[in-house]
Tab-separated table of C-alpha atoms in Angstrom:
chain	number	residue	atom	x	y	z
O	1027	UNK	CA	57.479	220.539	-15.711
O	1028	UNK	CA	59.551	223.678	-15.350
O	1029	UNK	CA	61.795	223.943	-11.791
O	1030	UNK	CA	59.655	226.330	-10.429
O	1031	UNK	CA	56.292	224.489	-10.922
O	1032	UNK	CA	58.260	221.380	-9.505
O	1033	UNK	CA	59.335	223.138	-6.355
O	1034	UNK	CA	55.942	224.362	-5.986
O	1035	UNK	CA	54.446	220.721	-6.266
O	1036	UNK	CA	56.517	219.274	-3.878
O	1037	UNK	CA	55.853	222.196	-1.260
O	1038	UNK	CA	52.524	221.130	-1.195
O	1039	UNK	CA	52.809	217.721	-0.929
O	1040	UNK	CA	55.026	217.575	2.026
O	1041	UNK	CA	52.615	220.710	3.385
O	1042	UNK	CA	49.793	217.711	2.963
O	1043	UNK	CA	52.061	215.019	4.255
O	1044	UNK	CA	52.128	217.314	7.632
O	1045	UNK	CA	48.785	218.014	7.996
O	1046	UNK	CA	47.742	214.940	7.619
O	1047	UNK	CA	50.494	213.822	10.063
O	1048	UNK	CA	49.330	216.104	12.741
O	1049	UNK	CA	45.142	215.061	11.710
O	1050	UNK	CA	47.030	211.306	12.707
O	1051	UNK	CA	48.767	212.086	15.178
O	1052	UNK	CA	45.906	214.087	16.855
O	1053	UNK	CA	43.680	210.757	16.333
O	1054	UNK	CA	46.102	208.282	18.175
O	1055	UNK	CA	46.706	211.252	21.287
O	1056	UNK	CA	42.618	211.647	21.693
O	1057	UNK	CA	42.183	207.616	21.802
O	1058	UNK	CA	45.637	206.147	23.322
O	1059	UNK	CA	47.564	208.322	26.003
O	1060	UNK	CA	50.817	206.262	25.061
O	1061	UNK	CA	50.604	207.889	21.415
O	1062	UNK	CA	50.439	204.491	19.531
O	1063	UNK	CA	47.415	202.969	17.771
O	1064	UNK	CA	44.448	201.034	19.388
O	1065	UNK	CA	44.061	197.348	19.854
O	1066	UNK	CA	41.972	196.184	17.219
O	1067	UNK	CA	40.168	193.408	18.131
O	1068	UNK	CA	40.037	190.588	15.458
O	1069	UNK	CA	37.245	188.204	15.315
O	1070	UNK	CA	38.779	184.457	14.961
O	1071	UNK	CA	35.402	182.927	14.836
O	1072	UNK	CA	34.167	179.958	17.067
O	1073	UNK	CA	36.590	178.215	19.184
O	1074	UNK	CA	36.928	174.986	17.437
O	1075	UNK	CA	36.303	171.585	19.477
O	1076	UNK	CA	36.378	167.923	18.343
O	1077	UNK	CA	33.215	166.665	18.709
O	1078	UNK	CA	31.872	163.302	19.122
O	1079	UNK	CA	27.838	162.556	18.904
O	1080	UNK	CA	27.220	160.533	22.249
O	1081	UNK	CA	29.811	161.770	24.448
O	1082	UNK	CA	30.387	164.738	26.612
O	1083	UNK	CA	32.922	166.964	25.013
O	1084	UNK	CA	34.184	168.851	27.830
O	1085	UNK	CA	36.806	166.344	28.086
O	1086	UNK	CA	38.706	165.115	25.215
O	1087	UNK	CA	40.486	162.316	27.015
O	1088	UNK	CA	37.237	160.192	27.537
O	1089	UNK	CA	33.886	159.499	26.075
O	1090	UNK	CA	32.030	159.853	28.945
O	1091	UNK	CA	34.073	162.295	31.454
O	1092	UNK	CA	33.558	164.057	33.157
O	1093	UNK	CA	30.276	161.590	34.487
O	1094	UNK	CA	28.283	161.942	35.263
O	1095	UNK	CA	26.977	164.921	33.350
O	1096	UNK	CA	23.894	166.421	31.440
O	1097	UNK	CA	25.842	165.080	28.241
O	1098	UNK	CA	24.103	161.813	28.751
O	1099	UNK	CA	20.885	163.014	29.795
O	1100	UNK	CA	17.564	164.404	26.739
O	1101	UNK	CA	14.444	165.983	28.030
O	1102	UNK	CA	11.530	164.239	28.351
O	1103	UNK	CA	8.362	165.966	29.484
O	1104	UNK	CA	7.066	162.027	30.743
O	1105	UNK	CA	9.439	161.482	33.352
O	1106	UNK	CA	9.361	162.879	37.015
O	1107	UNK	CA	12.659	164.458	36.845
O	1108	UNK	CA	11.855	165.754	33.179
O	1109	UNK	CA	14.902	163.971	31.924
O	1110	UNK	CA	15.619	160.478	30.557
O	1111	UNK	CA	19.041	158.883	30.303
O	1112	UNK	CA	20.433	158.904	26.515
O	1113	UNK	CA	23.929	156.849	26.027
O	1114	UNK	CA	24.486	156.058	22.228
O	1115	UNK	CA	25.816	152.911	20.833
O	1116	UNK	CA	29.546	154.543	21.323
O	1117	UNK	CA	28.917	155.984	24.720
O	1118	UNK	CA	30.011	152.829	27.232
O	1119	UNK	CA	33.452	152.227	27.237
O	1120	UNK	CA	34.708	148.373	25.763
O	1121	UNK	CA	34.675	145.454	28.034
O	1122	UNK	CA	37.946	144.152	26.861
O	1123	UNK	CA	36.205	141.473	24.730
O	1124	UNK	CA	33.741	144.146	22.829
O	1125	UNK	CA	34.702	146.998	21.201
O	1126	UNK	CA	31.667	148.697	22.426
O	1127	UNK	CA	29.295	147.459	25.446
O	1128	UNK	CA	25.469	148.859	24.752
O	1129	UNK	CA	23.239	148.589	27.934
O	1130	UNK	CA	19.391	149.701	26.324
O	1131	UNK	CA	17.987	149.321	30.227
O	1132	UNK	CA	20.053	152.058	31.655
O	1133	UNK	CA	18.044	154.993	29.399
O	1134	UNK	CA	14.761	153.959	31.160
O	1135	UNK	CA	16.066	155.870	33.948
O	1136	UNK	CA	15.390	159.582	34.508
O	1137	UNK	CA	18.313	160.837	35.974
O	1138	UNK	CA	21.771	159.330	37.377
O	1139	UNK	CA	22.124	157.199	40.937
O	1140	UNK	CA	22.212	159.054	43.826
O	1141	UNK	CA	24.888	156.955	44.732
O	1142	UNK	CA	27.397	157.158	41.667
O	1143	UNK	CA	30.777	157.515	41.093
O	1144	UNK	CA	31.724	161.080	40.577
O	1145	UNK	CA	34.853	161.402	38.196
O	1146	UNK	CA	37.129	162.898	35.619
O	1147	UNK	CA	40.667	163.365	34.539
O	1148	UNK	CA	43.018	166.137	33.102
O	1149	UNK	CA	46.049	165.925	30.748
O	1150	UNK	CA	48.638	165.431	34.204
O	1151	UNK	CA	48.021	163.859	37.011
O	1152	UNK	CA	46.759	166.447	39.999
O	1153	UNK	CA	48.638	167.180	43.191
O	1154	UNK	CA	45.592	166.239	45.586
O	1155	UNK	CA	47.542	168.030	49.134
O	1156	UNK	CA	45.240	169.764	50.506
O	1157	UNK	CA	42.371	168.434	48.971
O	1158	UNK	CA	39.938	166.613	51.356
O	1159	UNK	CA	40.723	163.400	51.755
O	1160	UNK	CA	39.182	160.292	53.677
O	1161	UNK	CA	40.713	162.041	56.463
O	1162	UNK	CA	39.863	165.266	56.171
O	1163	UNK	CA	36.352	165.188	54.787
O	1164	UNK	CA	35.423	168.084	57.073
O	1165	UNK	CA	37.922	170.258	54.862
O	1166	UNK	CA	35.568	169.709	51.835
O	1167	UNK	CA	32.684	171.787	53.019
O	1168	UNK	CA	34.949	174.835	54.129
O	1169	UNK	CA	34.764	178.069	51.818
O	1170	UNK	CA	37.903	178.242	49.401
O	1171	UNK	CA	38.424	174.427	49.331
O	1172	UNK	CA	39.740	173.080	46.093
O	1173	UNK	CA	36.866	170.876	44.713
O	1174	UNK	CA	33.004	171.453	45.353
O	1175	UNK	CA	29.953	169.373	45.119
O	1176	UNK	CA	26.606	171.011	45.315
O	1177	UNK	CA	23.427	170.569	45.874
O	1178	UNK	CA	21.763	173.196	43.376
O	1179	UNK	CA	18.033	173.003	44.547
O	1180	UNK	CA	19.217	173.850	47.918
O	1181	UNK	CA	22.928	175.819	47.671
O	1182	UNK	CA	24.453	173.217	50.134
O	1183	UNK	CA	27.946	171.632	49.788
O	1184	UNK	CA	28.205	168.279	49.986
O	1185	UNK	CA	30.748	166.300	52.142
O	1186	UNK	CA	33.372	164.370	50.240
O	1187	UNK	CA	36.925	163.436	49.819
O	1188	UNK	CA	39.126	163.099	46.740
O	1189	UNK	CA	41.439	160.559	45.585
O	1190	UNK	CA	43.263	158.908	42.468
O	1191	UNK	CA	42.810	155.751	40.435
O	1192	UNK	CA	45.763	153.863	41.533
O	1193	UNK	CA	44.929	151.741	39.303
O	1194	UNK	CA	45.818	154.261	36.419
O	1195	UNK	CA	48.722	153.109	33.722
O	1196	UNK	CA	48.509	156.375	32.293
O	1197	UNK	CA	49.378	159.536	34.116
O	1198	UNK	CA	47.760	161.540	30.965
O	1199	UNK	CA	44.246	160.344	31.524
O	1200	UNK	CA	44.523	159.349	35.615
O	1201	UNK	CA	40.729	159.328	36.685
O	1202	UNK	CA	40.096	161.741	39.504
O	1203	UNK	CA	37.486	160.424	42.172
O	1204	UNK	CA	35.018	162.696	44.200
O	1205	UNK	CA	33.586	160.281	46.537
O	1206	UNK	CA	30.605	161.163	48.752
O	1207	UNK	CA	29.795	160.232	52.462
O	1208	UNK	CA	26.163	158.593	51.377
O	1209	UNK	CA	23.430	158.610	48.834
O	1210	UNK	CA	22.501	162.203	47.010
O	1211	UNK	CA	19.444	163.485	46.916
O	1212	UNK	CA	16.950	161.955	44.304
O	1213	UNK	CA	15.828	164.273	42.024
O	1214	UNK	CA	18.228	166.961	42.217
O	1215	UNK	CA	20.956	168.722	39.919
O	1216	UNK	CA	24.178	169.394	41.592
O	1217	UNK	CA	27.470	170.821	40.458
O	1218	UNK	CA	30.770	170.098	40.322
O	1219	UNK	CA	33.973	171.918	39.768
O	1220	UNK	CA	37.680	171.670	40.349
O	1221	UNK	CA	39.056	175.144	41.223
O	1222	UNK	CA	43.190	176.087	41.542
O	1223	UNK	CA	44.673	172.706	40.886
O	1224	UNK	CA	48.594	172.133	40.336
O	1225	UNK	CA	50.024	169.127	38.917
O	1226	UNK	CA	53.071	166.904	40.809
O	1227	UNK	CA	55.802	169.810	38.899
O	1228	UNK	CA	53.564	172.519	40.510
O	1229	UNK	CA	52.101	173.482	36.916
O	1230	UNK	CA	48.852	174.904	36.705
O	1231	UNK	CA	46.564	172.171	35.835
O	1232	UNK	CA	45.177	173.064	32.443
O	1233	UNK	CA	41.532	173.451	31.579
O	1234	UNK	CA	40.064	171.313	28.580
O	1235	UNK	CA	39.969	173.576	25.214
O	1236	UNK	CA	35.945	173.396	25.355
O	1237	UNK	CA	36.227	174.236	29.547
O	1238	UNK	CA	38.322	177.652	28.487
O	1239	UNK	CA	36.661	178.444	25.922
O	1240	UNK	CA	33.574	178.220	28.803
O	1241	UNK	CA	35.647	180.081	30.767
O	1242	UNK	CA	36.451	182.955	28.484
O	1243	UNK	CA	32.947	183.390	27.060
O	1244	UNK	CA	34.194	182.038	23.406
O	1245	UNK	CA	31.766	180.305	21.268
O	1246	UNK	CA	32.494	177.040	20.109
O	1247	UNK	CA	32.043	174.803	17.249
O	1248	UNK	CA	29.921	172.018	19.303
O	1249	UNK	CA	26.622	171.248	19.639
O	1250	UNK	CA	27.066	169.722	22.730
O	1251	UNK	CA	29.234	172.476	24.795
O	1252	UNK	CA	26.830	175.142	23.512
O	1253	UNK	CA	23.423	173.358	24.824
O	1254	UNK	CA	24.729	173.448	27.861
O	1255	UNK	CA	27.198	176.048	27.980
O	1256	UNK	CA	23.913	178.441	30.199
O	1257	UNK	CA	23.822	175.943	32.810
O	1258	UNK	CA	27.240	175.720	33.647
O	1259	UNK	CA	27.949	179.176	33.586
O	1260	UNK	CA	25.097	180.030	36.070
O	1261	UNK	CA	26.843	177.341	38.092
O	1262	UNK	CA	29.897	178.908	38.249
O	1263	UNK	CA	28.443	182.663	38.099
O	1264	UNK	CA	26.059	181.939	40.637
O	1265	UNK	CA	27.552	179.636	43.109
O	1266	UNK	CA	31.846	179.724	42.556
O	1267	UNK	CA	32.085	183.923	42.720
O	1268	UNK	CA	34.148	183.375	45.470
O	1269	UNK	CA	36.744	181.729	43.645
O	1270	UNK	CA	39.003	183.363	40.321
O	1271	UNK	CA	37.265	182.406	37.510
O	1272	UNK	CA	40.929	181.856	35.677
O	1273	UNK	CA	41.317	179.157	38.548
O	1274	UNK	CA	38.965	176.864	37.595
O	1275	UNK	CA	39.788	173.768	35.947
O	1276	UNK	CA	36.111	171.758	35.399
O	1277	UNK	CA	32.796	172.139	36.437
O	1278	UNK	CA	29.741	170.750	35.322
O	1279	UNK	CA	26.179	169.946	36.150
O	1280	UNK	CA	24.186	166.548	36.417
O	1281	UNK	CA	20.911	165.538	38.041
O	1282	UNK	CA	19.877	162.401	39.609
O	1283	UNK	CA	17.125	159.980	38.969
O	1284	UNK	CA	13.784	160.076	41.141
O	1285	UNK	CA	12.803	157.375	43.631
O	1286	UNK	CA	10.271	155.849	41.394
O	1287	UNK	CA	12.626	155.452	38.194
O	1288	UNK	CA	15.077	154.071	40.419
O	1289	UNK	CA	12.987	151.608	42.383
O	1290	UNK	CA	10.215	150.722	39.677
O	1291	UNK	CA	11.925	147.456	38.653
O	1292	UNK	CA	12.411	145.852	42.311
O	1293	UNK	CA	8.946	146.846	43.665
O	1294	UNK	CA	7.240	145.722	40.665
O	1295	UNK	CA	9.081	142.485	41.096
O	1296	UNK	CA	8.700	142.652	44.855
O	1297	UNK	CA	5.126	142.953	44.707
O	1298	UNK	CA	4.327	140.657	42.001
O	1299	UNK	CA	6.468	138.416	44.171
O	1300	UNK	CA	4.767	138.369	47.212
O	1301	UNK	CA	1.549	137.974	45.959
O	1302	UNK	CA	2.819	134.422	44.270
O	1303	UNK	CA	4.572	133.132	47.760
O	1304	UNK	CA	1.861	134.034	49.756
O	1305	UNK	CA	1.580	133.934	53.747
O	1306	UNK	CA	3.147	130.269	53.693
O	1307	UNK	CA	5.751	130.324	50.902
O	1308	UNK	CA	6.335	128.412	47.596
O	1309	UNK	CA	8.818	125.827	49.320
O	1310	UNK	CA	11.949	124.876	50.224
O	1311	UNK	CA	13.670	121.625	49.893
O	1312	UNK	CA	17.205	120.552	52.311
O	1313	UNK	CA	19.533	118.371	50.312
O	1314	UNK	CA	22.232	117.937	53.419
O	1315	UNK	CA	22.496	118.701	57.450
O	1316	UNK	CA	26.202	118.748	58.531
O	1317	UNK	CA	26.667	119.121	62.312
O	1318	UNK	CA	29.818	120.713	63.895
O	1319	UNK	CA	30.730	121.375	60.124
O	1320	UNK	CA	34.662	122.459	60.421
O	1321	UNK	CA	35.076	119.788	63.363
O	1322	UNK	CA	36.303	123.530	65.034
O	1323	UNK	CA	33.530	123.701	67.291
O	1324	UNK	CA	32.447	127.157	65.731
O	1325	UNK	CA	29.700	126.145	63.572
O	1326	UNK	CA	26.866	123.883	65.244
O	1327	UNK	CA	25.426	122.941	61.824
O	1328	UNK	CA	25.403	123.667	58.050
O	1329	UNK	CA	22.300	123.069	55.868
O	1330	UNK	CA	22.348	123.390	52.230
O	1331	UNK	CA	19.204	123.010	49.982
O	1332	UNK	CA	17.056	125.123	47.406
O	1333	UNK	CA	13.985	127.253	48.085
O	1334	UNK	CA	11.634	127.925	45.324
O	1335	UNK	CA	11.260	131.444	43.902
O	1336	UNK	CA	9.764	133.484	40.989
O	1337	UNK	CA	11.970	133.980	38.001
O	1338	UNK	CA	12.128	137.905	35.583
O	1339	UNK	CA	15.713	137.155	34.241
O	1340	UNK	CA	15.897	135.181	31.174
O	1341	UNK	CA	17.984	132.809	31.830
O	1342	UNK	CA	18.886	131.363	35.665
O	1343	UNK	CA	22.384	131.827	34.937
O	1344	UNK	CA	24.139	135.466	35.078
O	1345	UNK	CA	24.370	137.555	33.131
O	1346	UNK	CA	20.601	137.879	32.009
O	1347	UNK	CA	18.430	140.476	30.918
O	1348	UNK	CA	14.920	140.725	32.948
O	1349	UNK	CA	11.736	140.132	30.656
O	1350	UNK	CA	9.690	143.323	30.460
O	1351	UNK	CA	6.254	142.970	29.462
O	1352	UNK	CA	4.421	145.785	27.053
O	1353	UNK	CA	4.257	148.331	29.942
O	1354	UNK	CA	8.460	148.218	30.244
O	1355	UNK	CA	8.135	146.438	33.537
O	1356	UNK	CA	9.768	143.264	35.045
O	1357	UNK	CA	7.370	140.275	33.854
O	1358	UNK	CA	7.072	137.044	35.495
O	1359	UNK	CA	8.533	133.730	33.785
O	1360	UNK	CA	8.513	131.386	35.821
O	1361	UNK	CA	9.735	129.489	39.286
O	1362	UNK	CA	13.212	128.591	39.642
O	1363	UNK	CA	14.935	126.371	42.372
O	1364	UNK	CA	17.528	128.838	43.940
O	1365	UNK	CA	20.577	126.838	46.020
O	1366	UNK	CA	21.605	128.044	49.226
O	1367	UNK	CA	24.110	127.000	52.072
O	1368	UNK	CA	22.849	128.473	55.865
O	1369	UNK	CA	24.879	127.972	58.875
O	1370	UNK	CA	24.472	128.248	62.734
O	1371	UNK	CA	26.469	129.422	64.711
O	1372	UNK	CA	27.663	126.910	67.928
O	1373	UNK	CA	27.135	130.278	70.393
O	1374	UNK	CA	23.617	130.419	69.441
O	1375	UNK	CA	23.081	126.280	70.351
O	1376	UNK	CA	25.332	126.787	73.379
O	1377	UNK	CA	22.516	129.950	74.777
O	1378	UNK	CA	19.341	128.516	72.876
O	1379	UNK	CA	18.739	131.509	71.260
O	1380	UNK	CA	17.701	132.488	67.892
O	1381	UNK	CA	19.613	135.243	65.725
O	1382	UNK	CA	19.609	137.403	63.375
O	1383	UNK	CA	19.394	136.543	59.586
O	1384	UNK	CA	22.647	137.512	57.627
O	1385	UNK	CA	23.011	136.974	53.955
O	1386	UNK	CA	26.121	136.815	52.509
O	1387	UNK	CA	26.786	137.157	48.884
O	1388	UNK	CA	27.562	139.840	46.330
O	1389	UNK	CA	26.346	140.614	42.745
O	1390	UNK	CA	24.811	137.179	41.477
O	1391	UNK	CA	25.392	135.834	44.518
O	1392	UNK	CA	27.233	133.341	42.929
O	1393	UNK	CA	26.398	129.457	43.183
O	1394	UNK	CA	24.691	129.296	46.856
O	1395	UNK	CA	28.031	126.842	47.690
O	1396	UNK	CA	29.507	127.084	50.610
């Protein structure tokens, strides 16, 4: 190539390298007014979550927090509430003596208590001042408050108060406690969320990686989040717009069992034994009568014995199963002397009146000595 055809070459390659610099340039002015080049938005995929079959996945640091929750519950189109309880094998934390502890009875029931423990935990322990406490429980209803329990079937927050496990050896997994005045509603979902919590440095408290991703509107890789990923964002869509949506920390949803899944077992039992006693009673037999038993002058007498009553465990002695016949419910086995240990009062001697009945005693009731 001669020097003439090379100068002409060149001309017209940096003539093209201008125009198309200007064609460029033009692009970036008509889309960005600061002259440089558009976000481009790459696609990472699914926001990737451990997941665990039997657990709820919001929260890493437990198996079954935050609880209780939808996690544990399947549908079931033969149930009142249209849900049945479904813990795995893995679900129930060990007893200390078994790696795993599997309780069949508990997915009879449709729903969770009315009266459980709400509770979960986040990676540092939460600076609860401020937060409703037994105290304050008032606080917990106001508008803005830092944790809310809801009654979705009706839109009304429920009373409660907010505390820590001081029990808790480690301040990366401390169990946070929403405790209500009385029994929820039967048959009901409700939410729950924690909203704007700092931790004892005054750190934001951080959300779990499946609760941001919730948050953000990512996808994620599990199952579990995703099946229930509508019904917690309508809960916080519908019923938290009054808070930041970068402020919240958890919420969830769970719904409680109905009367009759809860109260099948002891009115079956109740009924069945009633029927067997009678209007005069199986019996009763009084082994000892102790007068002024303390020698204090407090208790006129003490009467120990055994009354007869009908038996659905299978065995006498705790812990025991009950025996459930073909239809699932308690079934008679048999009758069972039952100790006991009744005292009087002196006051009630001293005016010759009768009194109330108290029973003392708590889960088995233990032995019936005292």
């Amino acid at each position: 190539m001669n020097k003439t055809a090379y100068s002409k070459t060149l001309a017209l390659l940096m003539a093209a390298g201008m125009l198309l610099s200007g064609c460029i340039l033009d692009t970036v002015n008509e889309t960005d007014n600061d002259g440089l080049a558009p976000d481009v938005e790459i696609d990472l995929g699914p926001v990737e979550i451990i997941t665990t079959d039997g657990c709820d996945n919001l929260n890493p640091l437990h198996c079954m927090l935050p609880f209780p929750s939808n996690a544990f519950l399947t549908a079931d189109t033969s149930t009142e509430t249209g849900y049945k309880v479904n813990y795995a094998s893995n679900t129930l934390p060990s007893s200390g003596t078994t790696s795993n502890v599997e309780i069949l009875d508990l997915n009879r029931f449709d729903g969770f208590s009315p009266s459980t423990q709400i509770m979960t935990a986040f990676t540092t322990v939460p600076n609860l001042t401020g937060v409703a406490n037994q105290h304050s429980i008032a606080t917990s209803l106001s508008d803005g408050h830092a944790t809310v329990l809801l009654n979705l079937k009706n839109g009304e927050r429920v009373a409660h108060w907010v505390e820590l496990d001081d029990r808790a050896t480690n301040p990366s997994a401390t169990i946070v406690f929403m405790r209500t005045l009385g029994a929820l509603d039967t048959n009901t979902t409700y939410g729950v969320a924690f909203i704007g919590l700092t931790d004892l440095s005054g750190n934001p408290i951080t959300p779990s990686p499946a609760m941001q991703a919730i948050i953000d509107g990512d996808e994620t890789t599990s199952p579990d989040i995703e099946s229930r990923r509508d019904e917690i964002e309508a809960f916080i869509g519908s019923h938290l717009d009054a808070y930041d949506l970068i402020s919240v920390k958890a919420a969830w949803v769970f719904h409680t069992a109905s009367s009759q899944s809860i109260l099948s077992d002891i009115s079956t039992m109740r009924s069945d034994a009633l029927t067997r006693l009678g209007e005069d009673g199986i019996g009763c037999t009084v082994t000892s009568s102790e007068d002024n038993y303390g020698d204090d002058d407090k208790l006129y007498r003490r009467i120990r014995g055994t009354f007869t009553a009908p038996q659905y465990l299978e065995s006498q002695n705790p812990p025991a199963l009950l025996v459930r016949g073909n239809d699932s419910l308690p079934q008679y086995v048999e009758d069972s002397e039952i100790p006991f240990t009744m005292v009087i009062p002196q006051v009630l001697a001293d005016l010759n009146e009768s009194g109330p009945l108290v029973v003392f005693g708590h889960g088995f009731l233990g032995t019936g000595e005292g």
